[in-house]
């Protein structure tokens, strides 16, 4: 196959997003793009849900499953704080709907080529550019070359870090027998869940109608739970906390997201770049990834389409990364009560400003004001401690990146009717 301008490895969120922006209409001389997708099988992730915030009128609004003008956070005592983060809305996008939207643009791009193959290596080519070594669907060797290669595959291992936690979760799409959900309000964090000794846990409820919602149990901790642990936690949350009554599980999702102050390399050679989680697009303190992927992909595509030199933009600035490192260490050390920390932020910081803070786009004066709403003494102690902590490789038995997006769990507990969805 002739060398392309760009080879994109992986057709998940980061790979599809970059291809989407590279193939946008309006360029007189379009870039030639090869998108390498894994064959059907275990290398393809199951359907996922992405959530993010932005004003109405975003590029993916036609594919949204839902959006909410109000966000609610409940403290451990049940006290509710409701914020209206206008002009932002909290948006939910399912991966299958996103893929369909992207596919419509890619199908009209004459300079795009799709290849199904299992990638075995990505590296600089000896004679310039990059090359992808792979096996095609028949198991035959395949070499793809491009002036630049963008690799979106999940990292094989997490980088050395001072703190590494996991955000791990299991969720059920449920249908209840009575109207119990408010379709205009998403429960972003409900801390009426048993809290781990270090880190935090919370419930997460995204209503789709008065009768349907995605209900998740989430933890920030060093190690993920086993399936029985998630099922017990979800059973407790849906029955004892939310008191949903009889309901039916129509679909499920489960995932593990790395939360680390380790440094993910954005470049792995002269012509090979990492994007997505492997390139540091996951926000260490929250696990949100979608917005950073969009921001980075738009910038990369605009530079390439304009024929400019590529300087791979960092997903987050130095100040947000430093604040994330402090928060992760404070949670992992047990100095900060995670449930009270986030509940207090939502009580005392205006919703729109807090969302910009969580996205890493606030200014220094705003960050200082928000910092005063946190436990100042434990946070300052953590700031003083961090420079003296060595970066170490994470314990592979705890922080295992291969557990990101594991297979769906088995059937929910007895008493829940489950559809084939």
mmCIF file of C-alpha atoms in Angstrom:
data_model
loop_
_atom_site.group_PDB
_atom_site.id
_atom_site.type_symbol
_atom_site.label_atom_id
_atom_site.label_comp_id
_atom_site.label_asym_id
_atom_site.label_seq_id
_atom_site.Cartn_x
_atom_site.Cartn_y
_atom_site.Cartn_z
ATOM 1 C CA UNK A 1 0.000 0.000 0.000
ATOM 2 C CA UNK A 2 1.433 3.448 -0.866
ATOM 3 C CA UNK A 3 2.506 5.660 2.021
ATOM 4 C CA UNK A 4 -0.275 7.906 3.335
ATOM 5 C CA UNK A 5 -0.039 11.363 4.831
ATOM 6 C CA UNK A 6 -1.481 10.035 8.105
ATOM 7 C CA UNK A 7 -2.016 6.568 9.572
ATOM 8 C CA UNK A 8 -4.377 6.388 12.574
ATOM 9 C CA UNK A 9 -4.140 3.205 14.636
ATOM 10 C CA UNK A 10 -7.347 2.268 16.449
ATOM 11 C CA UNK A 11 -10.977 3.207 15.818
ATOM 12 C CA UNK A 12 -12.036 4.006 19.359
ATOM 13 C CA UNK A 13 -12.789 7.489 20.674
ATOM 14 C CA UNK A 14 -9.380 9.054 19.979
ATOM 15 C CA UNK A 15 -8.789 7.383 16.605
ATOM 16 C CA UNK A 16 -12.251 8.094 15.216
ATOM 17 C CA UNK A 17 -12.186 11.671 16.498
ATOM 18 C CA UNK A 18 -8.877 12.415 14.790
ATOM 19 C CA UNK A 19 -10.055 10.805 11.537
ATOM 20 C CA UNK A 20 -13.301 12.814 11.772
ATOM 21 C CA UNK A 21 -11.427 16.121 11.973
ATOM 22 C CA UNK A 22 -8.808 15.163 9.378
ATOM 23 C CA UNK A 23 -11.599 14.363 6.897
ATOM 24 C CA UNK A 24 -13.639 17.505 7.496
ATOM 25 C CA UNK A 25 -14.836 19.148 4.247
ATOM 26 C CA UNK A 26 -13.252 22.343 3.046
ATOM 27 C CA UNK A 27 -9.668 21.412 2.182
ATOM 28 C CA UNK A 28 -8.681 21.908 -1.460
ATOM 29 C CA UNK A 29 -6.015 19.182 -1.260
ATOM 30 C CA UNK A 30 -7.277 16.580 1.232
ATOM 31 C CA UNK A 31 -4.869 14.544 3.292
ATOM 32 C CA UNK A 32 -4.624 10.847 2.549
ATOM 33 C CA UNK A 33 -5.591 8.969 5.726
ATOM 34 C CA UNK A 34 -5.446 5.273 6.600
ATOM 35 C CA UNK A 35 -7.580 4.240 9.588
ATOM 36 C CA UNK A 36 -6.578 0.869 11.065
ATOM 37 C CA UNK A 37 -9.347 -0.889 12.970
ATOM 38 C CA UNK A 38 -9.086 -4.178 14.855
ATOM 39 C CA UNK A 39 -11.086 -7.118 13.427
ATOM 40 C CA UNK A 40 -14.200 -8.194 15.352
ATOM 41 C CA UNK A 41 -13.142 -9.911 18.553
ATOM 42 C CA UNK A 42 -11.604 -9.192 21.968
ATOM 43 C CA UNK A 43 -9.494 -6.247 20.762
ATOM 44 C CA UNK A 44 -12.650 -4.246 20.063
ATOM 45 C CA UNK A 45 -14.114 -2.590 23.153
ATOM 46 C CA UNK A 46 -17.779 -3.124 24.064
ATOM 47 C CA UNK A 47 -20.251 -0.207 23.761
ATOM 48 C CA UNK A 48 -19.338 2.652 26.075
ATOM 49 C CA UNK A 49 -20.875 5.847 27.402
ATOM 50 C CA UNK A 50 -19.027 9.182 27.307
ATOM 51 C CA UNK A 51 -20.157 12.231 29.250
ATOM 52 C CA UNK A 52 -18.932 15.803 29.004
ATOM 53 C CA UNK A 53 -20.161 19.368 29.325
ATOM 54 C CA UNK A 54 -20.443 22.107 26.738
ATOM 55 C CA UNK A 55 -23.052 24.663 25.578
ATOM 56 C CA UNK A 56 -25.903 23.499 23.313
ATOM 57 C CA UNK A 57 -25.111 23.297 19.612
ATOM 58 C CA UNK A 58 -22.038 21.080 19.793
ATOM 59 C CA UNK A 59 -20.892 18.986 16.804
ATOM 60 C CA UNK A 60 -22.326 15.744 18.234
ATOM 61 C CA UNK A 61 -25.651 17.048 19.543
ATOM 62 C CA UNK A 62 -27.662 15.132 16.947
ATOM 63 C CA UNK A 63 -26.251 11.858 18.311
ATOM 64 C CA UNK A 64 -26.695 12.528 22.048
ATOM 65 C CA UNK A 65 -28.597 10.024 24.167
ATOM 66 C CA UNK A 66 -29.572 12.827 26.573
ATOM 67 C CA UNK A 67 -28.415 16.071 28.141
ATOM 68 C CA UNK A 68 -29.217 17.796 31.424
ATOM 69 C CA UNK A 69 -29.384 21.467 32.463
ATOM 70 C CA UNK A 70 -29.041 20.598 36.163
ATOM 71 C CA UNK A 71 -26.472 18.572 38.115
ATOM 72 C CA UNK A 72 -26.990 17.246 41.621
ATOM 73 C CA UNK A 73 -24.445 16.144 44.216
ATOM 74 C CA UNK A 74 -25.559 14.418 47.426
ATOM 75 C CA UNK A 75 -23.380 14.348 50.518
ATOM 76 C CA UNK A 76 -22.960 11.282 52.692
ATOM 77 C CA UNK A 77 -25.821 12.550 54.890
ATOM 78 C CA UNK A 78 -28.127 12.876 51.862
ATOM 79 C CA UNK A 79 -27.964 16.680 51.660
ATOM 80 C CA UNK A 80 -28.462 17.644 48.019
ATOM 81 C CA UNK A 81 -26.746 20.464 46.137
ATOM 82 C CA UNK A 82 -28.225 21.302 42.721
ATOM 83 C CA UNK A 83 -26.220 23.432 40.296
ATOM 84 C CA UNK A 84 -27.326 24.930 36.987
ATOM 85 C CA UNK A 85 -24.072 25.326 35.042
ATOM 86 C CA UNK A 86 -25.503 27.481 32.225
ATOM 87 C CA UNK A 87 -24.493 27.982 29.470
ATOM 88 C CA UNK A 88 -23.183 24.410 29.763
ATOM 89 C CA UNK A 89 -25.226 21.249 29.675
ATOM 90 C CA UNK A 90 -24.068 17.847 30.817
ATOM 91 C CA UNK A 91 -24.195 15.578 27.755
ATOM 92 C CA UNK A 92 -24.289 11.814 27.308
ATOM 93 C CA UNK A 93 -23.069 10.186 24.107
ATOM 94 C CA UNK A 94 -23.148 6.447 23.460
ATOM 95 C CA UNK A 95 -20.231 5.035 21.498
ATOM 96 C CA UNK A 96 -22.422 3.349 18.885
ATOM 97 C CA UNK A 97 -24.211 6.622 18.078
ATOM 98 C CA UNK A 98 -20.875 8.457 17.910
ATOM 99 C CA UNK A 99 -19.467 5.834 15.545
ATOM 100 C CA UNK A 100 -22.489 6.138 13.228
ATOM 101 C CA UNK A 101 -22.125 9.929 13.085
ATOM 102 C CA UNK A 102 -18.397 9.709 12.334
ATOM 103 C CA UNK A 103 -18.916 6.966 9.748
ATOM 104 C CA UNK A 104 -21.209 9.244 7.722
ATOM 105 C CA UNK A 105 -18.391 11.764 7.290
ATOM 106 C CA UNK A 106 -15.716 9.158 6.664
ATOM 107 C CA UNK A 107 -17.853 7.467 3.987
ATOM 108 C CA UNK A 108 -17.779 10.719 1.983
ATOM 109 C CA UNK A 109 -14.007 11.229 2.321
ATOM 110 C CA UNK A 110 -12.335 10.099 -0.922
ATOM 111 C CA UNK A 111 -8.827 10.165 0.559
ATOM 112 C CA UNK A 112 -9.661 7.907 3.518
ATOM 113 C CA UNK A 113 -8.923 4.202 3.491
ATOM 114 C CA UNK A 114 -10.128 1.708 6.140
ATOM 115 C CA UNK A 115 -8.008 -1.329 7.000
ATOM 116 C CA UNK A 116 -8.934 -4.156 9.361
ATOM 117 C CA UNK A 117 -5.830 -5.600 10.954
ATOM 118 C CA UNK A 118 -4.267 -6.616 14.249
ATOM 119 C CA UNK A 119 -1.409 -4.226 14.942
ATOM 120 C CA UNK A 120 1.761 -5.777 16.366
ATOM 121 C CA UNK A 121 4.136 -2.786 16.344
ATOM 122 C CA UNK A 122 4.263 0.938 15.562
ATOM 123 C CA UNK A 123 7.622 2.600 14.943
ATOM 124 C CA UNK A 124 9.616 5.089 12.921
ATOM 125 C CA UNK A 125 10.430 3.813 9.436
ATOM 126 C CA UNK A 126 14.132 3.508 8.537
ATOM 127 C CA UNK A 127 13.717 5.775 5.503
ATOM 128 C CA UNK A 128 11.541 8.410 7.205
ATOM 129 C CA UNK A 129 7.960 8.653 8.349
ATOM 130 C CA UNK A 130 6.345 5.933 10.427
ATOM 131 C CA UNK A 131 5.251 2.373 9.845
ATOM 132 C CA UNK A 132 2.657 0.039 11.312
ATOM 133 C CA UNK A 133 3.336 -3.692 11.398
ATOM 134 C CA UNK A 134 0.170 -5.779 11.477
ATOM 135 C CA UNK A 135 -1.575 -9.011 10.536
ATOM 136 C CA UNK A 136 -4.519 -8.758 8.176
ATOM 137 C CA UNK A 137 -7.779 -10.687 8.655
ATOM 138 C CA UNK A 138 -6.213 -13.769 7.049
ATOM 139 C CA UNK A 139 -3.218 -13.639 9.377
ATOM 140 C CA UNK A 140 -0.871 -12.407 6.640
ATOM 141 C CA UNK A 141 1.799 -9.791 7.490
ATOM 142 C CA UNK A 142 0.935 -6.231 6.525
ATOM 143 C CA UNK A 143 3.043 -3.054 6.597
ATOM 144 C CA UNK A 144 1.371 0.375 6.499
ATOM 145 C CA UNK A 145 3.441 3.522 6.102
ATOM 146 C CA UNK A 146 2.631 7.174 6.654
ATOM 147 C CA UNK A 147 4.386 10.490 7.019
ATOM 148 C CA UNK A 148 2.904 10.560 10.528
ATOM 149 C CA UNK A 149 1.391 7.781 12.607
ATOM 150 C CA UNK A 150 -1.015 8.364 15.513
ATOM 151 C CA UNK A 151 -1.379 5.406 17.871
ATOM 152 C CA UNK A 152 -4.527 5.346 20.046
ATOM 153 C CA UNK A 153 -4.143 1.847 21.500
ATOM 154 C CA UNK A 154 -4.438 1.651 25.313
ATOM 155 C CA UNK A 155 -1.094 1.740 27.134
ATOM 156 C CA UNK A 156 0.441 -1.644 27.869
ATOM 157 C CA UNK A 157 1.558 -0.367 31.256
ATOM 158 C CA UNK A 158 1.065 2.819 33.231
ATOM 159 C CA UNK A 159 4.030 5.190 33.624
ATOM 160 C CA UNK A 160 5.983 5.579 36.894
ATOM 161 C CA UNK A 161 4.079 7.908 39.193
ATOM 162 C CA UNK A 162 3.969 9.310 42.694
ATOM 163 C CA UNK A 163 0.302 8.300 42.927
ATOM 164 C CA UNK A 164 -1.734 5.884 40.840
ATOM 165 C CA UNK A 165 -5.407 5.258 41.499
ATOM 166 C CA UNK A 166 -8.097 3.642 39.398
ATOM 167 C CA UNK A 167 -11.560 4.937 38.674
ATOM 168 C CA UNK A 168 -13.507 1.704 38.319
ATOM 169 C CA UNK A 169 -17.224 1.247 37.897
ATOM 170 C CA UNK A 170 -20.138 -0.923 36.895
ATOM 171 C CA UNK A 171 -23.419 0.460 35.575
ATOM 172 C CA UNK A 172 -26.878 -0.806 34.708
ATOM 173 C CA UNK A 173 -29.318 0.752 32.264
ATOM 174 C CA UNK A 174 -32.553 0.206 34.176
ATOM 175 C CA UNK A 175 -36.279 0.444 33.473
ATOM 176 C CA UNK A 176 -38.456 0.862 36.538
ATOM 177 C CA UNK A 177 -42.109 0.053 37.071
ATOM 178 C CA UNK A 178 -42.930 3.557 38.308
ATOM 179 C CA UNK A 179 -41.633 7.075 37.510
ATOM 180 C CA UNK A 180 -38.687 7.626 39.875
ATOM 181 C CA UNK A 181 -36.207 9.731 37.857
ATOM 182 C CA UNK A 182 -36.089 13.465 37.054
ATOM 183 C CA UNK A 183 -35.105 13.685 33.347
ATOM 184 C CA UNK A 184 -33.821 17.257 33.810
ATOM 185 C CA UNK A 185 -31.351 16.450 36.603
ATOM 186 C CA UNK A 186 -28.293 14.195 36.517
ATOM 187 C CA UNK A 187 -26.852 12.912 39.783
ATOM 188 C CA UNK A 188 -23.148 13.489 39.206
ATOM 189 C CA UNK A 189 -22.004 12.197 42.601
ATOM 190 C CA UNK A 190 -24.139 10.580 45.291
ATOM 191 C CA UNK A 191 -21.973 9.810 48.321
ATOM 192 C CA UNK A 192 -24.605 7.771 50.148
ATOM 193 C CA UNK A 193 -22.455 4.708 49.472
ATOM 194 C CA UNK A 194 -20.047 2.945 51.841
ATOM 195 C CA UNK A 195 -16.741 4.804 51.570
ATOM 196 C CA UNK A 196 -13.398 2.965 51.215
ATOM 197 C CA UNK A 197 -10.682 3.671 53.771
ATOM 198 C CA UNK A 198 -8.781 5.692 51.164
ATOM 199 C CA UNK A 199 -10.181 7.232 47.996
ATOM 200 C CA UNK A 200 -13.938 7.547 47.585
ATOM 201 C CA UNK A 201 -17.045 5.930 46.150
ATOM 202 C CA UNK A 202 -20.290 7.330 44.804
ATOM 203 C CA UNK A 203 -23.433 6.569 42.848
ATOM 204 C CA UNK A 204 -24.007 8.120 39.438
ATOM 205 C CA UNK A 205 -27.483 8.435 37.913
ATOM 206 C CA UNK A 206 -28.163 9.684 34.368
ATOM 207 C CA UNK A 207 -31.932 9.721 33.735
ATOM 208 C CA UNK A 208 -33.183 9.163 30.192
ATOM 209 C CA UNK A 209 -36.885 9.373 31.120
ATOM 210 C CA UNK A 210 -38.961 9.148 34.325
ATOM 211 C CA UNK A 211 -38.701 5.344 33.996
ATOM 212 C CA UNK A 212 -35.196 4.781 32.575
ATOM 213 C CA UNK A 213 -31.666 5.724 33.595
ATOM 214 C CA UNK A 214 -28.041 4.652 33.673
ATOM 215 C CA UNK A 215 -27.217 3.874 37.313
ATOM 216 C CA UNK A 216 -23.571 3.278 38.196
ATOM 217 C CA UNK A 217 -21.454 2.497 41.218
ATOM 218 C CA UNK A 218 -17.994 4.121 41.001
ATOM 219 C CA UNK A 219 -14.870 3.995 43.160
ATOM 220 C CA UNK A 220 -11.578 5.855 43.152
ATOM 221 C CA UNK A 221 -9.117 3.446 44.802
ATOM 222 C CA UNK A 222 -5.915 1.501 44.204
ATOM 223 C CA UNK A 223 -7.533 -1.716 42.984
ATOM 224 C CA UNK A 224 -10.702 -2.662 41.141
ATOM 225 C CA UNK A 225 -13.396 -4.879 42.666
ATOM 226 C CA UNK A 226 -14.339 -8.321 41.492
ATOM 227 C CA UNK A 227 -17.707 -8.845 39.833
ATOM 228 C CA UNK A 228 -19.443 -9.883 43.058
ATOM 229 C CA UNK A 229 -18.204 -6.712 44.736
ATOM 230 C CA UNK A 230 -19.753 -4.505 42.057
ATOM 231 C CA UNK A 231 -23.008 -6.450 42.116
ATOM 232 C CA UNK A 232 -23.302 -6.064 45.890
ATOM 233 C CA UNK A 233 -22.546 -2.352 45.670
ATOM 234 C CA UNK A 234 -25.051 -1.769 42.850
ATOM 235 C CA UNK A 235 -27.673 -3.876 44.610
ATOM 236 C CA UNK A 236 -27.255 -1.810 47.782
ATOM 237 C CA UNK A 237 -27.386 1.479 45.877
ATOM 238 C CA UNK A 238 -30.431 0.679 43.739
ATOM 239 C CA UNK A 239 -32.475 -1.006 46.501
ATOM 240 C CA UNK A 240 -31.431 0.588 49.785
ATOM 241 C CA UNK A 241 -30.380 4.085 48.695
ATOM 242 C CA UNK A 242 -32.430 4.919 45.591
ATOM 243 C CA UNK A 243 -35.315 2.571 46.537
ATOM 244 C CA UNK A 244 -36.164 1.923 42.900
ATOM 245 C CA UNK A 245 -38.469 -0.993 43.639
ATOM 246 C CA UNK A 246 -38.849 -3.540 40.860
ATOM 247 C CA UNK A 247 -36.794 -2.780 37.763
ATOM 248 C CA UNK A 248 -35.383 -4.452 34.692
ATOM 249 C CA UNK A 249 -31.741 -4.246 33.560
ATOM 250 C CA UNK A 250 -31.683 -3.605 29.804
ATOM 251 C CA UNK A 251 -27.939 -3.150 29.272
ATOM 252 C CA UNK A 252 -24.728 -3.012 31.294
ATOM 253 C CA UNK A 253 -21.322 -1.394 31.207
ATOM 254 C CA UNK A 254 -18.144 -1.728 33.203
ATOM 255 C CA UNK A 255 -14.764 -0.034 33.027
ATOM 256 C CA UNK A 256 -11.506 0.919 34.666
ATOM 257 C CA UNK A 257 -9.877 4.307 34.029
ATOM 258 C CA UNK A 258 -6.314 5.115 35.196
ATOM 259 C CA UNK A 259 -5.945 8.188 37.429
ATOM 260 C CA UNK A 260 -2.241 8.924 37.719
ATOM 261 C CA UNK A 261 0.245 11.775 37.919
ATOM 262 C CA UNK A 262 2.616 9.741 35.747
ATOM 263 C CA UNK A 263 3.807 11.377 32.544
ATOM 264 C CA UNK A 264 2.379 9.801 29.400
ATOM 265 C CA UNK A 265 4.667 10.408 26.404
ATOM 266 C CA UNK A 266 2.870 12.129 23.535
ATOM 267 C CA UNK A 267 5.600 11.108 21.113
ATOM 268 C CA UNK A 268 7.326 7.763 20.573
ATOM 269 C CA UNK A 269 9.619 8.654 17.716
ATOM 270 C CA UNK A 270 10.203 11.302 15.098
ATOM 271 C CA UNK A 271 6.946 10.464 13.278
ATOM 272 C CA UNK A 272 4.969 8.404 15.829
ATOM 273 C CA UNK A 273 2.565 10.070 18.275
ATOM 274 C CA UNK A 274 0.305 8.759 21.060
ATOM 275 C CA UNK A 275 -3.265 10.013 21.414
ATOM 276 C CA UNK A 276 -6.169 9.313 23.756
ATOM 277 C CA UNK A 277 -5.563 7.820 27.204
ATOM 278 C CA UNK A 278 -2.114 6.600 26.101
ATOM 279 C CA UNK A 279 -1.217 10.210 25.258
ATOM 280 C CA UNK A 280 -2.392 11.626 28.597
ATOM 281 C CA UNK A 281 -5.899 12.758 27.570
ATOM 282 C CA UNK A 282 -7.554 11.314 30.688
ATOM 283 C CA UNK A 283 -7.855 13.968 33.412
ATOM 284 C CA UNK A 284 -6.039 12.477 36.423
ATOM 285 C CA UNK A 285 -8.367 13.904 39.073
ATOM 286 C CA UNK A 286 -11.701 13.042 37.428
ATOM 287 C CA UNK A 287 -11.203 10.416 34.724
ATOM 288 C CA UNK A 288 -12.931 12.562 32.076
ATOM 289 C CA UNK A 289 -11.347 12.096 28.649
ATOM 290 C CA UNK A 290 -13.821 13.091 25.935
ATOM 291 C CA UNK A 291 -13.280 16.870 25.907
ATOM 292 C CA UNK A 292 -9.471 16.650 25.939
ATOM 293 C CA UNK A 293 -9.560 14.214 23.004
ATOM 294 C CA UNK A 294 -11.738 16.634 21.024
ATOM 295 C CA UNK A 295 -9.507 19.606 21.823
ATOM 296 C CA UNK A 296 -6.294 17.798 20.947
ATOM 297 C CA UNK A 297 -7.698 16.246 17.749
ATOM 298 C CA UNK A 298 -9.024 19.561 16.433
ATOM 299 C CA UNK A 299 -5.639 21.205 16.963
ATOM 300 C CA UNK A 300 -3.666 18.373 15.334
ATOM 301 C CA UNK A 301 -6.020 18.174 12.343
ATOM 302 C CA UNK A 302 -6.002 21.945 11.803
ATOM 303 C CA UNK A 303 -2.194 22.049 11.732
ATOM 304 C CA UNK A 304 -1.858 19.102 9.383
ATOM 305 C CA UNK A 305 -4.577 20.345 7.027
ATOM 306 C CA UNK A 306 -2.875 23.740 6.887
ATOM 307 C CA UNK A 307 0.497 22.149 6.084
ATOM 308 C CA UNK A 308 2.081 23.447 9.295
ATOM 309 C CA UNK A 309 4.703 21.751 11.454
ATOM 310 C CA UNK A 310 3.161 19.534 14.103
ATOM 311 C CA UNK A 311 3.818 20.302 17.743
ATOM 312 C CA UNK A 312 1.764 17.795 19.673
ATOM 313 C CA UNK A 313 -0.345 19.862 22.106
ATOM 314 C CA UNK A 314 -0.509 18.701 25.733
ATOM 315 C CA UNK A 315 -4.046 17.667 26.775
ATOM 316 C CA UNK A 316 -3.783 19.753 29.982
ATOM 317 C CA UNK A 317 -1.600 22.606 31.145
ATOM 318 C CA UNK A 318 1.086 22.409 33.823
ATOM 319 C CA UNK A 319 -1.056 24.002 36.549
ATOM 320 C CA UNK A 320 -4.012 21.583 36.214
ATOM 321 C CA UNK A 321 -1.580 18.645 36.198
ATOM 322 C CA UNK A 322 0.069 19.915 39.380
ATOM 323 C CA UNK A 323 -3.289 20.346 41.113
ATOM 324 C CA UNK A 324 -4.306 16.852 40.040
ATOM 325 C CA UNK A 325 -1.120 15.418 41.550
ATOM 326 C CA UNK A 326 -1.896 17.096 44.873
ATOM 327 C CA UNK A 327 -5.484 15.841 44.948
ATOM 328 C CA UNK A 328 -4.550 12.272 44.022
ATOM 329 C CA UNK A 329 -1.936 12.121 46.783
ATOM 330 C CA UNK A 330 -4.315 13.678 49.324
ATOM 331 C CA UNK A 331 -6.979 11.072 48.508
ATOM 332 C CA UNK A 332 -4.571 8.144 48.471
ATOM 333 C CA UNK A 333 -2.951 9.158 51.770
ATOM 334 C CA UNK A 334 -6.328 9.421 53.499
ATOM 335 C CA UNK A 335 -5.668 13.046 54.524
ATOM 336 C CA UNK A 336 -8.748 14.242 52.692
ATOM 337 C CA UNK A 337 -12.267 12.890 52.970
ATOM 338 C CA UNK A 338 -13.049 12.535 49.257
ATOM 339 C CA UNK A 339 -16.820 12.601 49.680
ATOM 340 C CA UNK A 340 -16.746 15.796 51.731
ATOM 341 C CA UNK A 341 -14.114 17.344 49.423
ATOM 342 C CA UNK A 342 -16.257 17.126 46.282
ATOM 343 C CA UNK A 343 -19.556 17.814 48.059
ATOM 344 C CA UNK A 344 -18.101 21.019 49.502
ATOM 345 C CA UNK A 345 -16.782 22.174 46.120
ATOM 346 C CA UNK A 346 -20.235 21.835 44.585
ATOM 347 C CA UNK A 347 -21.853 23.609 47.554
ATOM 348 C CA UNK A 348 -19.525 26.594 47.543
ATOM 349 C CA UNK A 349 -18.295 27.118 43.944
ATOM 350 C CA UNK A 350 -20.607 28.388 41.142
ATOM 351 C CA UNK A 351 -21.494 25.522 38.827
ATOM 352 C CA UNK A 352 -20.177 26.989 35.579
ATOM 353 C CA UNK A 353 -16.846 27.927 37.172
ATOM 354 C CA UNK A 354 -16.485 24.520 38.790
ATOM 355 C CA UNK A 355 -17.006 22.720 35.484
ATOM 356 C CA UNK A 356 -14.334 24.889 33.865
ATOM 357 C CA UNK A 357 -12.057 24.066 36.798
ATOM 358 C CA UNK A 358 -12.668 20.331 36.341
ATOM 359 C CA UNK A 359 -11.881 20.790 32.628
ATOM 360 C CA UNK A 360 -8.623 22.608 33.412
ATOM 361 C CA UNK A 361 -9.652 25.884 31.772
ATOM 362 C CA UNK A 362 -9.903 28.255 34.764
ATOM 363 C CA UNK A 363 -7.467 31.129 35.337
ATOM 364 C CA UNK A 364 -5.022 31.324 38.239
ATOM 365 C CA UNK A 365 -7.159 33.740 40.366
ATOM 366 C CA UNK A 366 -10.132 31.374 39.984
ATOM 367 C CA UNK A 367 -7.999 28.383 40.958
ATOM 368 C CA UNK A 368 -6.842 30.183 44.112
ATOM 369 C CA UNK A 369 -10.418 31.020 45.109
ATOM 370 C CA UNK A 370 -11.476 27.421 44.551
ATOM 371 C CA UNK A 371 -8.462 26.216 46.546
ATOM 372 C CA UNK A 372 -9.733 28.138 49.563
ATOM 373 C CA UNK A 373 -12.863 25.917 49.473
ATOM 374 C CA UNK A 374 -10.724 22.803 50.034
ATOM 375 C CA UNK A 375 -9.175 21.489 53.311
ATOM 376 C CA UNK A 376 -6.273 23.932 53.259
ATOM 377 C CA UNK A 377 -3.953 22.364 55.859
ATOM 378 C CA UNK A 378 -3.992 18.794 54.438
ATOM 379 C CA UNK A 379 -3.605 20.120 50.915
ATOM 380 C CA UNK A 380 -0.649 22.343 51.844
ATOM 381 C CA UNK A 381 0.989 19.417 53.631
ATOM 382 C CA UNK A 382 0.582 17.383 50.450
ATOM 383 C CA UNK A 383 2.036 20.182 48.304
ATOM 384 C CA UNK A 384 5.126 20.267 50.554
ATOM 385 C CA UNK A 385 5.498 16.483 50.441
ATOM 386 C CA UNK A 386 5.148 15.836 46.700
ATOM 387 C CA UNK A 387 8.607 17.013 45.518
ATOM 388 C CA UNK A 388 10.220 14.417 47.795
ATOM 389 C CA UNK A 389 8.161 11.454 46.633
ATOM 390 C CA UNK A 390 9.809 9.258 44.028
ATOM 391 C CA UNK A 391 7.967 8.154 40.909
ATOM 392 C CA UNK A 392 7.552 4.380 40.971
ATOM 393 C CA UNK A 393 6.042 1.844 38.633
ATOM 394 C CA UNK A 394 2.497 1.007 39.764
ATOM 395 C CA UNK A 395 1.818 -2.341 41.401
ATOM 396 C CA UNK A 396 0.662 -4.516 38.460
ATOM 397 C CA UNK A 397 -1.758 -6.368 40.740
ATOM 398 C CA UNK A 398 -3.552 -3.101 41.498
ATOM 399 C CA UNK A 399 -3.212 -0.560 38.658
ATOM 400 C CA UNK A 400 -3.687 -2.817 35.646
ATOM 401 C CA UNK A 401 -4.344 -0.819 32.433
ATOM 402 C CA UNK A 402 -5.462 -3.983 30.637
ATOM 403 C CA UNK A 403 -8.601 -3.926 32.755
ATOM 404 C CA UNK A 404 -9.840 -0.812 31.002
ATOM 405 C CA UNK A 405 -13.200 -1.623 29.433
ATOM 406 C CA UNK A 406 -13.301 -5.305 30.474
ATOM 407 C CA UNK A 407 -16.006 -7.630 29.169
ATOM 408 C CA UNK A 408 -19.570 -7.122 30.461
ATOM 409 C CA UNK A 409 -20.267 -8.791 33.805
ATOM 410 C CA UNK A 410 -22.482 -11.841 34.201
ATOM 411 C CA UNK A 411 -26.192 -11.764 34.944
ATOM 412 C CA UNK A 412 -27.294 -9.364 37.726
ATOM 413 C CA UNK A 413 -28.527 -10.754 41.053
ATOM 414 C CA UNK A 414 -31.664 -12.842 41.270
ATOM 415 C CA UNK A 415 -34.772 -10.685 41.322
ATOM 416 C CA UNK A 416 -33.825 -8.500 38.365
ATOM 417 C CA UNK A 417 -35.355 -9.419 35.048
ATOM 418 C CA UNK A 418 -32.773 -8.930 32.318
ATOM 419 C CA UNK A 419 -33.422 -8.340 28.654
ATOM 420 C CA UNK A 420 -31.153 -9.473 25.846
ATOM 421 C CA UNK A 421 -30.061 -5.883 25.076
#
